[in-house]
Each structure stands twice: as C-alpha cells, then as structure tokens.
Amino acid sequence: MTNVINLKSIIGLDGMSMKKLPKYLKEREVSKLLNIPPREKVRDRLILRVLYRCGLRVSELCSLKIEEIDFGDGTLMVRSGKGGKDRMIPVDDQTLDMMEGYIEDATSGYLILSDRGDMISTRQIQRLVSDYGRDAGIVQPVHPHMLRHSFAVHCLKAGMNLRTVQKMLGHSSLTTTQVYLDITGDDIKEDYFEHPLTV
C-alpha cells in the first residue's frame, strides 16, 4: 500500500469545490468592465461603478436618491435595505465626482434615471450590466449582484475587517459575510497550483 498524499485534500480544495460559492469577477475583469462604456455614457459608467465600489444591491441603486448622498462627508445612506435596515456606505472621490457630473445641478430625486427621466428599473440595469459584460469579453454571464460579490471579495483580499464588510453589505449575520472568506481562500489555492514549487 503506497502512502500517496493528496495535497488538494490537505488544504481543502476538494471540499471547497463542493460548496456553492458566489460568483465574482477578478480585479482585471472589473477594471475592463468599468471602462467599457463610452465616455459620453456617464450614466452607464456610473451604474457600473456604484454597483461595484459601493456593493449595492440593484434594487438599492434604483431607489437611491440624491439627497441620500453626503458629498461633503463622502458617504451615502441606503434607506430601508434588505430587512428594513438603514446603513451608511463610504464613497470614494472618483465615484463622487462621477455622481456630481451626472446629476449636474439637481439636489433631489433619484440618482439614476431611465431614458424617459423617471426611476430606472432593475430589469434595465440587469440588461445593461449583462450587455457590457459581454462587450468586455468576460466569459461568464455578468449580472449586477456579481459586482456586489466582487466588491466583498476584493475588500477582504485587500485586508479589510470582516465586520466592516458585513456592515457595508448590510448583512444581519456575520455568517453570511464569511462565505466570502472561502472565496478568498479559493483564490490562494488556485494561485498555489498555478505556480507549483520546483523542489
């Protein structure tokens, strides 16, 4: 009987593949996606950026109002998110600049408008994200929630505290957020097997 050691089993890759983990994009894919819309399509570029940089659910983006954004403090407030809870999310300077450029002199109303000038629908955003994902050459189908997953994974990979990510995502339970730790661990395993040791 030979003592064959299965390295994948030791570090849990086999077990990891059995879990159904959220699908997300690599950083390079997100970068490509965010830059796909033409410069003049400010609204479309803003939609993609806010979904990713703020980790919003698509319904939260549709209902986000200008008066819920604090441009001075660099934050936005999600009102009555999932579970009816409010939460505050920091917003980076580039995203704030894009918001200001898009809304111009408006001080109230929905941030993102449809082509008719009213509240945009979740279906419209889903279609827009899917189309731009295809245009970016991303193999897997891209949907808005995938950008939220990507936001969570990339924050944790960058070393952000798990509870901070939990609060930004609006998860009531830390267990829900911890699933993203499994994904970051999966990335480590993938990188390990792509770069095998020579001795």
Coordinates of C-alpha atoms in Angstrom, one line a residue:
M1 CA 0.0 0.0 0.0
T2 CA 1.5 3.3 -1.0
N3 CA 1.3 6.4 1.1
V4 CA 0.1 8.9 -1.6
I5 CA -0.7 12.3 -0.2
N6 CA -3.4 14.3 -2.0
L7 CA -2.3 17.9 -1.5
K8 CA -5.7 19.2 -2.7
S9 CA -7.4 17.3 0.1
I10 CA -4.9 18.6 2.7
I11 CA -5.7 22.2 2.0
G12 CA -9.4 21.6 1.4
L13 CA -9.7 22.3 -2.3
D14 CA -11.9 19.2 -2.9
G15 CA -14.2 20.2 -0.1
M16 CA -14.2 23.8 -1.3
S17 CA -15.4 22.8 -4.7
M18 CA -18.4 21.1 -3.2
K19 CA -19.7 24.4 -1.8
K20 CA -21.8 26.7 -3.9
L21 CA -19.9 29.9 -3.6
P22 CA -21.0 33.3 -5.0
K23 CA -19.6 34.0 -8.5
Y24 CA -17.5 37.1 -8.8
L25 CA -15.1 38.9 -11.1
K26 CA -11.3 39.2 -10.9
E27 CA -9.9 42.7 -10.4
R28 CA -8.7 42.9 -14.0
E29 CA -12.2 41.9 -15.2
V30 CA -13.9 44.6 -13.1
S31 CA -11.4 47.2 -14.4
K32 CA -12.2 46.2 -18.0
L33 CA -15.9 46.3 -17.4
L34 CA -15.9 49.7 -15.7
N35 CA -14.1 51.2 -18.7
I36 CA -16.2 49.6 -21.4
P37 CA -19.0 52.2 -21.7
P38 CA -18.0 55.2 -23.9
R39 CA -17.0 58.3 -22.0
E40 CA -20.2 60.1 -23.1
K41 CA -22.3 57.4 -21.5
V42 CA -21.9 58.9 -18.0
R43 CA -25.0 57.2 -16.5
D44 CA -23.9 53.8 -17.6
R45 CA -20.4 54.2 -16.3
L46 CA -21.8 55.5 -13.0
I47 CA -24.2 52.5 -12.7
L48 CA -21.3 50.0 -13.0
R49 CA -19.1 51.9 -10.7
V50 CA -21.6 52.4 -7.9
L51 CA -22.7 48.7 -8.0
Y52 CA -19.0 47.7 -7.6
R53 CA -17.5 50.4 -5.4
C54 CA -20.5 50.6 -3.0
G55 CA -21.5 47.0 -3.1
L56 CA -25.2 47.9 -3.5
R57 CA -28.0 45.6 -4.4
V58 CA -29.6 46.5 -7.8
S59 CA -32.8 47.5 -6.1
E60 CA -30.9 49.7 -3.7
L61 CA -29.3 51.5 -6.6
C62 CA -32.6 52.0 -8.4
S63 CA -34.1 53.6 -5.3
L64 CA -31.1 55.7 -4.2
K65 CA -31.9 59.4 -4.0
I66 CA -29.6 62.3 -4.5
E67 CA -30.5 63.7 -1.0
E68 CA -29.2 60.4 0.5
I69 CA -25.7 61.2 -0.7
D70 CA -23.5 63.4 1.5
F71 CA -20.9 64.8 -0.9
G72 CA -19.1 66.7 1.8
D73 CA -18.7 63.7 4.1
G74 CA -18.2 61.2 1.2
T75 CA -20.9 58.8 2.2
L76 CA -24.3 57.6 1.0
M77 CA -27.2 56.2 3.1
V78 CA -29.1 53.2 2.0
R79 CA -32.6 53.6 3.3
S80 CA -34.7 50.5 4.2
G81 CA -32.3 48.0 2.7
K82 CA -32.9 44.3 3.0
G83 CA -34.6 43.6 6.3
G84 CA -35.7 47.2 6.5
K85 CA -32.4 48.5 7.9
D86 CA -30.6 51.7 7.0
R87 CA -26.8 51.6 6.5
M88 CA -24.1 54.1 5.6
I89 CA -21.5 53.4 2.9
P90 CA -18.3 55.3 2.3
V91 CA -17.9 56.6 -1.3
D92 CA -14.5 57.2 -3.0
D93 CA -13.7 60.6 -4.6
Q94 CA -13.8 59.4 -8.2
T95 CA -17.3 57.9 -7.7
L96 CA -18.5 61.2 -6.0
D97 CA -17.1 63.2 -8.9
M98 CA -18.9 61.0 -11.4
M99 CA -22.1 61.4 -9.4
E100 CA -21.8 65.2 -9.4
G101 CA -21.0 65.3 -13.1
Y102 CA -24.1 63.2 -13.8
I103 CA -26.7 65.0 -11.7
E104 CA -25.3 68.5 -12.5
D105 CA -27.4 71.0 -10.5
A106 CA -30.1 68.5 -9.3
T107 CA -30.4 68.3 -5.5
S108 CA -33.3 65.8 -5.1
G109 CA -34.8 62.9 -6.9
Y110 CA -33.5 59.5 -7.9
L111 CA -29.7 59.4 -8.6
I112 CA -30.1 57.1 -11.6
L113 CA -32.8 57.9 -14.2
S114 CA -34.2 55.9 -17.1
D115 CA -34.0 57.2 -20.7
R116 CA -37.5 58.6 -20.0
G117 CA -36.3 60.6 -17.0
D118 CA -38.0 58.5 -14.3
M119 CA -36.8 55.9 -11.8
I120 CA -34.8 53.2 -13.7
S121 CA -36.0 49.6 -13.3
T122 CA -33.9 46.7 -12.0
R123 CA -34.5 44.9 -15.3
Q124 CA -32.9 47.8 -17.3
I125 CA -29.8 47.7 -15.1
Q126 CA -29.6 43.9 -15.3
R127 CA -29.7 44.1 -19.1
L128 CA -27.2 47.0 -19.2
V129 CA -24.7 45.1 -17.0
S130 CA -25.1 41.9 -19.0
D131 CA -24.5 43.7 -22.3
Y132 CA -21.4 45.5 -21.1
G133 CA -20.1 42.3 -19.6
R134 CA -20.4 40.6 -23.0
D135 CA -18.8 43.7 -24.6
A136 CA -15.9 43.4 -22.2
G137 CA -15.2 39.9 -23.3
I138 CA -16.0 38.4 -19.9
V139 CA -16.7 34.7 -20.5
Q140 CA -19.2 34.1 -17.7
P141 CA -22.5 36.0 -17.8
V142 CA -22.3 39.2 -15.7
H143 CA -25.2 40.3 -13.5
P144 CA -25.4 43.2 -11.0
H145 CA -25.2 41.0 -7.9
M146 CA -21.9 39.7 -9.2
L147 CA -20.4 43.2 -8.8
R148 CA -21.6 43.2 -5.2
H149 CA -19.9 39.8 -4.7
S150 CA -16.8 41.2 -6.3
F151 CA -16.8 44.2 -4.0
A152 CA -16.9 42.0 -1.0
V153 CA -14.2 39.6 -2.1
H154 CA -11.8 42.4 -3.2
C155 CA -12.3 44.3 0.1
L156 CA -11.4 41.2 2.1
K157 CA -8.5 40.4 -0.1
A158 CA -7.2 43.9 0.5
G159 CA -7.3 43.2 4.2
M160 CA -10.5 44.9 5.3
N161 CA -12.1 43.8 8.5
L162 CA -14.8 41.2 8.1
R163 CA -17.3 43.2 10.3
T164 CA -16.7 46.3 8.3
V165 CA -17.6 44.5 5.1
Q166 CA -20.6 43.0 6.9
K167 CA -21.9 46.5 7.7
M168 CA -21.3 47.9 4.3
L169 CA -23.2 44.9 2.7
G170 CA -26.0 45.2 5.2
H171 CA -25.8 41.5 6.3
S172 CA -27.6 40.9 9.5
S173 CA -25.4 37.9 10.3
L174 CA -21.6 37.7 10.1
T175 CA -22.0 34.1 8.9
T176 CA -23.5 35.4 5.6
T177 CA -20.4 37.6 5.1
Q178 CA -18.0 34.8 6.0
V179 CA -18.7 32.9 2.8
Y180 CA -16.5 35.4 1.0
L181 CA -13.6 34.3 3.1
D182 CA -14.0 30.9 1.5
I183 CA -13.7 32.5 -1.9
T184 CA -10.5 34.4 -1.0
G185 CA -9.1 31.1 0.3
D186 CA -10.1 29.5 -3.0
D187 CA -8.0 32.2 -4.8
I188 CA -5.0 31.3 -2.7
K189 CA -5.3 27.6 -3.6
E190 CA -5.8 28.4 -7.3
D191 CA -2.7 30.6 -7.3
Y192 CA -0.7 27.9 -5.4
F193 CA -1.5 25.2 -8.0
E194 CA -0.8 27.6 -10.9
H195 CA 2.7 28.3 -9.5
P196 CA 4.0 24.9 -8.3
L197 CA 7.2 24.7 -6.3
T198 CA 10.2 23.3 -8.2
V199 CA 11.7 21.4 -5.3

